[in-house]
Coordinates of C-alpha atoms in Angstrom, one line a residue:
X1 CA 27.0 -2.7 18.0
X2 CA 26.9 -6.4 16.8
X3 CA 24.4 -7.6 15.3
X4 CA 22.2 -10.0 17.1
X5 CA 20.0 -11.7 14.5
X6 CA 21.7 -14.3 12.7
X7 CA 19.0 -15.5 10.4
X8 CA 17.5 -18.6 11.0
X9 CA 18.0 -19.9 6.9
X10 CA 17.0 -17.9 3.9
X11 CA 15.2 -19.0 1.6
X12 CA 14.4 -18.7 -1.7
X13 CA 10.4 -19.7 -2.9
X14 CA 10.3 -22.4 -5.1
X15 CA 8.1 -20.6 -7.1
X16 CA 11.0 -19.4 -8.4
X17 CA 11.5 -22.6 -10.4
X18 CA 8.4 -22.4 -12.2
X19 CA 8.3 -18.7 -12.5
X20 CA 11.9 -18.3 -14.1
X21 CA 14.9 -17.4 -12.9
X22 CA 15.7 -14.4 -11.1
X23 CA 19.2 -14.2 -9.5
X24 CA 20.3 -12.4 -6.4
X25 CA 23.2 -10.3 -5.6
X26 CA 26.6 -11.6 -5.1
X27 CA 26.7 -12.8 -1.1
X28 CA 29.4 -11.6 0.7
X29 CA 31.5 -14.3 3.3
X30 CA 29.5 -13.4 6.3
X31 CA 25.8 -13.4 4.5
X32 CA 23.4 -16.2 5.0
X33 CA 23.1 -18.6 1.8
X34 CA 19.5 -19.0 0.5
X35 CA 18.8 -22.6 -0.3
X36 CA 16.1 -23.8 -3.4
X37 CA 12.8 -25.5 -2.2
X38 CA 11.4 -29.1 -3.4
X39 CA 7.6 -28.0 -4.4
X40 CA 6.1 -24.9 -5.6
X41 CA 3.1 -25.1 -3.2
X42 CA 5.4 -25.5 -0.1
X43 CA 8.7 -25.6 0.6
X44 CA 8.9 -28.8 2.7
X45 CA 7.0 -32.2 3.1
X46 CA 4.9 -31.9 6.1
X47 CA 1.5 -31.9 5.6
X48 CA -1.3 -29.7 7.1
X49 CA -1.8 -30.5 10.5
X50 CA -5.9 -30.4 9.5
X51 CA -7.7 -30.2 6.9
X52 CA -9.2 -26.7 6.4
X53 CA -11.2 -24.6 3.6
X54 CA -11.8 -21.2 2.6
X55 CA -15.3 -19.5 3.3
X56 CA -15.9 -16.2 1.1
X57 CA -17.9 -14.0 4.2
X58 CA -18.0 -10.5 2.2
X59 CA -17.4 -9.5 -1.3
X60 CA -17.6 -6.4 -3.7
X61 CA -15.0 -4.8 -1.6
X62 CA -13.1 -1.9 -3.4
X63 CA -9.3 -2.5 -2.7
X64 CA -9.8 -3.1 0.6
X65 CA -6.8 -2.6 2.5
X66 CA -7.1 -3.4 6.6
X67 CA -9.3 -4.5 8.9
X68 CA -10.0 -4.3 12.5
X69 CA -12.3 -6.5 15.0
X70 CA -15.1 -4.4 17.2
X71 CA -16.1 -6.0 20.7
X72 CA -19.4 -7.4 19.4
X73 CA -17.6 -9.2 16.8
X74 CA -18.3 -6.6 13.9
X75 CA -15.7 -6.1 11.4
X76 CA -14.4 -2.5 10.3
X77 CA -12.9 -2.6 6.5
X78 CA -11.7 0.3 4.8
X79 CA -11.4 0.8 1.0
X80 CA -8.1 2.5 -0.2
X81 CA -10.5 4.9 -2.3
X82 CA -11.5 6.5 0.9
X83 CA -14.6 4.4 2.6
X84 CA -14.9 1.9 5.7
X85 CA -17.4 -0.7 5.7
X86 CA -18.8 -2.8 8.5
X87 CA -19.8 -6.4 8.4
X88 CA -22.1 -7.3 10.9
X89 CA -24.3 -10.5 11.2
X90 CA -23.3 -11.6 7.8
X91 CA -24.5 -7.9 6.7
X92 CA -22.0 -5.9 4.9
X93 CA -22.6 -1.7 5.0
X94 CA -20.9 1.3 4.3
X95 CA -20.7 3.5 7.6
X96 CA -19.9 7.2 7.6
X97 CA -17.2 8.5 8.2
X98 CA -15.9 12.2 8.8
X99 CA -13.8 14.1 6.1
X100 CA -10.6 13.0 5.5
X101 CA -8.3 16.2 5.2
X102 CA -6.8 16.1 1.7
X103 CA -7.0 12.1 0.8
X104 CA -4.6 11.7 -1.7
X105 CA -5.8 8.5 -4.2
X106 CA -3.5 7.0 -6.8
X107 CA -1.5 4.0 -7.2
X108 CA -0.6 2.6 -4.0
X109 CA -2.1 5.9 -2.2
X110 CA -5.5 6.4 -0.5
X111 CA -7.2 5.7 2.7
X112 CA -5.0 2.3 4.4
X113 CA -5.0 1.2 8.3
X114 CA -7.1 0.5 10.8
X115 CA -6.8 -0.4 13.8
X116 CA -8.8 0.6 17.3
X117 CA -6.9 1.6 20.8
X118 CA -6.4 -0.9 23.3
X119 CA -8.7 0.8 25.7
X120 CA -11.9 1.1 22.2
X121 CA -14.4 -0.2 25.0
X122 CA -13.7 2.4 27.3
X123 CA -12.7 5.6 24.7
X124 CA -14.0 4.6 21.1
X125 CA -11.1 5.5 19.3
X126 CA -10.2 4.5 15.9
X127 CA -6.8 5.3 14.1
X128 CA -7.2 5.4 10.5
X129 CA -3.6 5.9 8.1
X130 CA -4.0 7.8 4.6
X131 CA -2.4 9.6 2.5
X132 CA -2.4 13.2 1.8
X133 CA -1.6 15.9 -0.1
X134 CA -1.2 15.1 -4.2
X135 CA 1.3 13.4 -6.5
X136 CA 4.2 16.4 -6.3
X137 CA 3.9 16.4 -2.5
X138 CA 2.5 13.9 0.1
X139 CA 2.6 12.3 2.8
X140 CA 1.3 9.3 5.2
X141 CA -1.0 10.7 7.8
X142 CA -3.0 9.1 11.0
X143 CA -6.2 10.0 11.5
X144 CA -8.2 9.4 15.0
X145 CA -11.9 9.1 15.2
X146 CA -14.5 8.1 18.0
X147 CA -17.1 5.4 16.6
X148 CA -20.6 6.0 18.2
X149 CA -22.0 3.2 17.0
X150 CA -23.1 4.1 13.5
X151 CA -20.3 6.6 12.2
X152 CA -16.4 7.4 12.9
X153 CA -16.9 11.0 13.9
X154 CA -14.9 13.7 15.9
X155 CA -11.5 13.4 13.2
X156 CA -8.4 14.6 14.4
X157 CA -5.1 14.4 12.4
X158 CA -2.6 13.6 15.2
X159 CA 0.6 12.9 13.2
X160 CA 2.3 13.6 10.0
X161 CA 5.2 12.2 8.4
X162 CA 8.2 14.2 7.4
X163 CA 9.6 14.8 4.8
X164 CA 7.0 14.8 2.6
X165 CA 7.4 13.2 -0.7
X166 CA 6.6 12.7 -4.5
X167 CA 4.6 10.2 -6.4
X168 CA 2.3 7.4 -5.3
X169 CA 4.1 4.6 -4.0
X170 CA 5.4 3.1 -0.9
X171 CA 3.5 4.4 2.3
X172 CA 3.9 1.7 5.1
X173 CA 0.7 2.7 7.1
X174 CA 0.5 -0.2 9.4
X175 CA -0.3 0.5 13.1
X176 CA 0.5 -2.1 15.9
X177 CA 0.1 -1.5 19.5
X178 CA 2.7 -2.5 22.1
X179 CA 1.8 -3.6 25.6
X180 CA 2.3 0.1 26.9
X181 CA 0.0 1.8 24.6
X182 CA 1.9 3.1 22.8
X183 CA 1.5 2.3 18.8
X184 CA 4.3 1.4 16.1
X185 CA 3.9 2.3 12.6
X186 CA 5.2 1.2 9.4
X187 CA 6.5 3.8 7.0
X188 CA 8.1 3.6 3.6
X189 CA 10.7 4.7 1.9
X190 CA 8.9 6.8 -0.4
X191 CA 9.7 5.0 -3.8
X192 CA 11.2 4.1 -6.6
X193 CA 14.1 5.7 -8.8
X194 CA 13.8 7.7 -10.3
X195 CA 11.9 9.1 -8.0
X196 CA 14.4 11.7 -6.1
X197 CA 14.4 14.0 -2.7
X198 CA 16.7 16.5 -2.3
X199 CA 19.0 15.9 -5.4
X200 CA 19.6 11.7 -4.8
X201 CA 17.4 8.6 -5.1
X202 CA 14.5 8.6 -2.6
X203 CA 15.1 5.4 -1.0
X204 CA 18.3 7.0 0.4
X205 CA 16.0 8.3 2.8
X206 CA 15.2 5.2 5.0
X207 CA 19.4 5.5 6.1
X208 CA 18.6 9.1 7.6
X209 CA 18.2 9.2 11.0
X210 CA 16.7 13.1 10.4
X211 CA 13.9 11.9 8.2
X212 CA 11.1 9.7 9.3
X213 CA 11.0 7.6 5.5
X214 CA 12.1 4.3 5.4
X215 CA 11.0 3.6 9.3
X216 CA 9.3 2.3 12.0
X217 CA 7.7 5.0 13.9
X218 CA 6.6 4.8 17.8
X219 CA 4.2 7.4 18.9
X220 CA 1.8 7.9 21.8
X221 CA -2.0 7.2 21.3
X222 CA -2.3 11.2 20.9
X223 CA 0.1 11.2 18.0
X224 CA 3.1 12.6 20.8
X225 CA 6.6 11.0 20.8
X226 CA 7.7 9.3 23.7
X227 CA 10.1 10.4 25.8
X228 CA 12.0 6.7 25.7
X229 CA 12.5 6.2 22.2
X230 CA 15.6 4.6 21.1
X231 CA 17.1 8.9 19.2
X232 CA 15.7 10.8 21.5
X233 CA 19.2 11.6 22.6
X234 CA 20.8 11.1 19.3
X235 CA 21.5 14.6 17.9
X236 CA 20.0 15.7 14.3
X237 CA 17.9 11.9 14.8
X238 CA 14.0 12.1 14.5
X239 CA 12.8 11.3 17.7
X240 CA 9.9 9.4 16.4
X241 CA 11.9 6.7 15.2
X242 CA 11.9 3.1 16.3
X243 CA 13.7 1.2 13.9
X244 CA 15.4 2.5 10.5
X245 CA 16.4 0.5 7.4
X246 CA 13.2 -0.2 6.0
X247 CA 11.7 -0.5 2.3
X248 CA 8.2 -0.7 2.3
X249 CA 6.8 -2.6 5.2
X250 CA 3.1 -3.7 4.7
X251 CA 2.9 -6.9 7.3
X252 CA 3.4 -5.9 10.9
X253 CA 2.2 -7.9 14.2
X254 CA 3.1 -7.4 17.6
X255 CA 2.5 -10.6 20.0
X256 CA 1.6 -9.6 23.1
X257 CA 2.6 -13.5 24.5
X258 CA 6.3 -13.1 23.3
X259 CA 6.6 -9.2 23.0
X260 CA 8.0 -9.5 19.9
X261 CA 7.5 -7.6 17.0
X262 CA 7.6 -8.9 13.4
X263 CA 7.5 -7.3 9.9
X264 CA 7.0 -8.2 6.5
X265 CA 8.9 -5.8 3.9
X266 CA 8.7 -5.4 0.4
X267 CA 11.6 -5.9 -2.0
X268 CA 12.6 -4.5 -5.3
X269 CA 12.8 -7.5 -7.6
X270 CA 12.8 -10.2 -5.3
X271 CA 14.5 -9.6 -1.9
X272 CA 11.2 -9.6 0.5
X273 CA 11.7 -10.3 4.1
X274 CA 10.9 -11.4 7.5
X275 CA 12.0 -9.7 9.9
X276 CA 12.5 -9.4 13.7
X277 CA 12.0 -5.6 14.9
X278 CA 14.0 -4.2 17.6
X279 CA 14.4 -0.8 18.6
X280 CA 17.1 1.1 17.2
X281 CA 18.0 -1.5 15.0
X282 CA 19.3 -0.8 11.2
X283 CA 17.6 -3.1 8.7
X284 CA 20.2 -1.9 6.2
X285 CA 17.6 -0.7 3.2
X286 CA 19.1 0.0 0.6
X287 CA 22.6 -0.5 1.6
X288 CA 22.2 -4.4 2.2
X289 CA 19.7 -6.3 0.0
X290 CA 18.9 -9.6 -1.7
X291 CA 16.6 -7.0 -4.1
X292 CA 17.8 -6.3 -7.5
X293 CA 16.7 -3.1 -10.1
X294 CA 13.2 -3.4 -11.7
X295 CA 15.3 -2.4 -14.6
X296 CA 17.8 -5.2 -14.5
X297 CA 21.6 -5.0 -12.3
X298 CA 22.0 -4.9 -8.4
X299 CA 21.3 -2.4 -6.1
X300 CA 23.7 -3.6 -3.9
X301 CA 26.9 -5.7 -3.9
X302 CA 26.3 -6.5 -0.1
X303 CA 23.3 -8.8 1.4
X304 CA 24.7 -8.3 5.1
X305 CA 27.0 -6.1 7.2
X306 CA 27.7 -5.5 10.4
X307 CA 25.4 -4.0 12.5
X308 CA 22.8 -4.4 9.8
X309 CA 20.1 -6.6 11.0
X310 CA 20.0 -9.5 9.0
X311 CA 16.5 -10.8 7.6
X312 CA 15.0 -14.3 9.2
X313 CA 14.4 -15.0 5.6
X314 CA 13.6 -13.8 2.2
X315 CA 11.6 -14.1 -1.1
X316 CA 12.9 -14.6 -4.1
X317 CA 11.0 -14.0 -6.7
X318 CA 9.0 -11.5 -4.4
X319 CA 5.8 -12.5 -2.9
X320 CA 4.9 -8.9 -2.4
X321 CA 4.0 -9.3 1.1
X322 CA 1.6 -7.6 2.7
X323 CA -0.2 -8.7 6.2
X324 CA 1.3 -10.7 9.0
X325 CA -0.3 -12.3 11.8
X326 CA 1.2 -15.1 14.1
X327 CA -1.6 -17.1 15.3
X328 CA -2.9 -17.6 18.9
X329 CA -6.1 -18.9 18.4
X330 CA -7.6 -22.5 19.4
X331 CA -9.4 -23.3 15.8
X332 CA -6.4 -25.0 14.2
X333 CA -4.5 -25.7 17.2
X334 CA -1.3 -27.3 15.2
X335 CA -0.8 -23.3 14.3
X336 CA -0.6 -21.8 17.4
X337 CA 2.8 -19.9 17.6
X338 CA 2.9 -19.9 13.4
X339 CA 3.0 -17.1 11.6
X340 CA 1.0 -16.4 8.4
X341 CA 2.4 -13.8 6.0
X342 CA 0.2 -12.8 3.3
X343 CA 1.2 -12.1 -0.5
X344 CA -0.3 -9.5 -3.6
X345 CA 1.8 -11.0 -6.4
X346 CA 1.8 -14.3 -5.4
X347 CA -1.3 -14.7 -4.3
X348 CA -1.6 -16.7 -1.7
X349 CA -0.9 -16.7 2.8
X350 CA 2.5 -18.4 3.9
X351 CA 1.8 -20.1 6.9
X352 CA 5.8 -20.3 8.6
X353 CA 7.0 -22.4 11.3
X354 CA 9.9 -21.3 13.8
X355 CA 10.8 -23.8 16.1
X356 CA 14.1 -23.5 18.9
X357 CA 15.4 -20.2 16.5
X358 CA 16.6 -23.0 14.1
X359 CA 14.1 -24.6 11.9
X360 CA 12.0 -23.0 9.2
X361 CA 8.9 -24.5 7.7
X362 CA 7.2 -23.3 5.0
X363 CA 3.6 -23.7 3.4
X364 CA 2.1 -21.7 0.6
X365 CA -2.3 -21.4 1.1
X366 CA -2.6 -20.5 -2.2
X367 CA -5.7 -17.8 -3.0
X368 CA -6.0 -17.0 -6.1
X369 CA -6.0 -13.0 -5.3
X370 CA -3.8 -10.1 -4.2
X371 CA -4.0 -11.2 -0.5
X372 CA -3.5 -7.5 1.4
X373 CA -4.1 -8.7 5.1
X374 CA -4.3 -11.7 7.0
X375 CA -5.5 -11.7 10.6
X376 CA -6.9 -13.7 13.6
X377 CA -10.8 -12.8 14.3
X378 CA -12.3 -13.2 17.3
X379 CA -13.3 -16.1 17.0
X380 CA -10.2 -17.6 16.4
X381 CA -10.4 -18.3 12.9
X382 CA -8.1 -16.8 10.0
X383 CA -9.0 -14.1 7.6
X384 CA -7.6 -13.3 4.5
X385 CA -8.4 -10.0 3.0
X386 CA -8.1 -9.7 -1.1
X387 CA -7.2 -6.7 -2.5
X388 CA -9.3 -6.3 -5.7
X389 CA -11.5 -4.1 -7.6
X390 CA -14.1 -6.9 -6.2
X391 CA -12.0 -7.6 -3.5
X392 CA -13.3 -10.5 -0.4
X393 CA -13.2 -11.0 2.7
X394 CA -12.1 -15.0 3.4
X395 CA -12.1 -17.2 6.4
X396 CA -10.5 -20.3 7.0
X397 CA -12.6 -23.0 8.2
X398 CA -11.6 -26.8 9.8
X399 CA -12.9 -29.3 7.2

């Protein structure tokens, strides 16, 4: 199969140039070439179409990781140590919430995702992603609940990830819904080396079309596979899987305007990405990467290959990305169609401009904190969710 996705350019934050240096692998003839930026707030001249600021609406949030919009207008918020607040009227609470079966908390472990069914006004439901088990064996979970109103009650585990894993890192966990109803999840790759799985290096796993690591997962909204997916017919393939190739994606939006589904993914030492998700399409973890070792060296001497699906453009250094959105709303108007990917290390949202599949634009929002998730409210402003010990809830306002 050829690949489809030319990028559009790659580039390389200029960040990087006050940062230090941090070189990428060797490209190969048929790779795209990342190019410097001029500024290290944003990587090209235009200014913002309107002048805007940033309105703290909650704080004293503990890690919080994602969010999710109720009908009314209330906002759900779950803490990765296990809890889900509400913030209502300006009002923030802790609401209960039903046992979750063996929550595993540790590093980047705990209680993730949110995110209600298309259908919440008619059926209630709420789909929660968490990790369970403990650090010798675990794995991402989803967990449905009903919310009457005052609690998230009625839990039902309706999916589990396989193979489970060791450690604490790299869980995915977010949950899109495409236009049938059916949901797309993010999983990782499991982790670092040396973390290992079966004799060899754990990442290995996102290559294996028999393990559901490293992926993008489609399942019913009953936790059921559907009978379309792209290896249902593949023998030894997980049926479950939509796309493969993946490290560690945290930023996932699907656009119900365009259909199209895009992803943020964490890199290794530099080598994040943007990418376009298709099903059945490789993303080529680890085999293709701009990433390098934590510990120094390449993990790859190839950046792109055929039938690998090339990124629409990278990080270097890493902005840990983590939330995406592409905008819709009528606030700021100018960034309608724009997407705004958010970032831990560098912390701040990157508002991106695609226009005709050919240009780029970059602008760095900077935040000051680990940004975790960025999304459009209902009222069709932008917020940016922090992830700190006293983490906050932020909204962007026209000036």
């Amino acid at each position: 199969m050829k690949n489809l996705h030319r990028p559009f350019s790659l580039v390389i934050s200029a960040i990087a140039l006050t940062i230090g240096s941090c070189t990428i692998p060797e490209a190969n003839p048929n790779a795209p070439t990342a190019q410097a930026s001029a500024s290290a707030i944003a990587t090209n001249k235009e200014r913002p179409p309107i002048g805007f600021k940033q309105v703290t609406v909650a704080k004293d949030l503990e890690n919080p990781w994602g969010m999710a919009w109720l009908p009314d207008g209330a906002i759900l918020i779950t803490e990765r140590i296990g809890r889900v607040k509400i913030l209502r009227n300006g009002s923030l609470e802790q609401i209960a919430i039903a046992k979750i079966p063996k929550l595993f908390v540790s590093g980047q472990a705990g209680l993730m995702d949110i995110s209600l069914h298309p259908r919440f006004a008619q059926n209630r439901l709420v789909y929660l992603t968490f990790s369970t088990g403990n650090f010798q064996s675990n794995h991402t979970s989803i967990l449905r609940v009903k919310f009457d109103g005052k609690a998230l009650v009625e839990p039902q585990v309706i999916f589990e990830v396989t193979p489970s894993k060791s450690g604490n890192q790299h869980f995915g966990s977010r949950i899109v819904w495409l236009p049938d109803n059916t949901m797309l999840i993010a999983i990782g790759d499991g982790g670092n080396p040396p973390l290992q799985l079966n004799g060899e290096l754990m990442r290995k796993q996102a290559q294996k079309l028999n393990s559901q690591l490293g992926k993008v997962l489609r399942l019913k909204d009953d936790g059921s596979i559907p009978s379309d997916n792209p290896f249902v017919k593949t023998a030894g393939a997980n049926p479950a899987i939509w796309s493969y190739g993946h490290r560690n994606i945290q930023g996932l939006f699907a656009d119900p305007t365009s259909k199209q589904v895009w992803s943020t993914e964490h890199g290794s030492r530099g080598g994040d990405e943007l990418n376009l998700i298709e099903a059945g399409k490789n993303y080529g973890w680890p085999v293709v990467t701009f990433s390098q070792e934590y510990t120094g060296g390449k993990i790859s001497k190839e950046v792109s290959r055929l039938n690998m699906v090339d990124p629409k453009l990278v990080w270097t250094p890493a902005i840990a990305p983590s939330g995406l959105l592409l905008y819709r709303g009528n606030i700021f108007r100018d960034w309608q169609g724009n997407l705004f990917a958010g970032g831990l290390v560098s912390k701040s949202v990157v508002r991106i401009k695609i226009e005709g599949n050919k240009t780029i634009v970059q602008e760095t929002i900077p935040v000051g904190q680990r940004v975790r998730d960025v999304r459009q409210g209902k009222d069709g402003f932008i917020y940016i969710l922090t992830d700190e010990q006293a983490g906050q809830l932020i909204r962007l306002e026209p000036m």
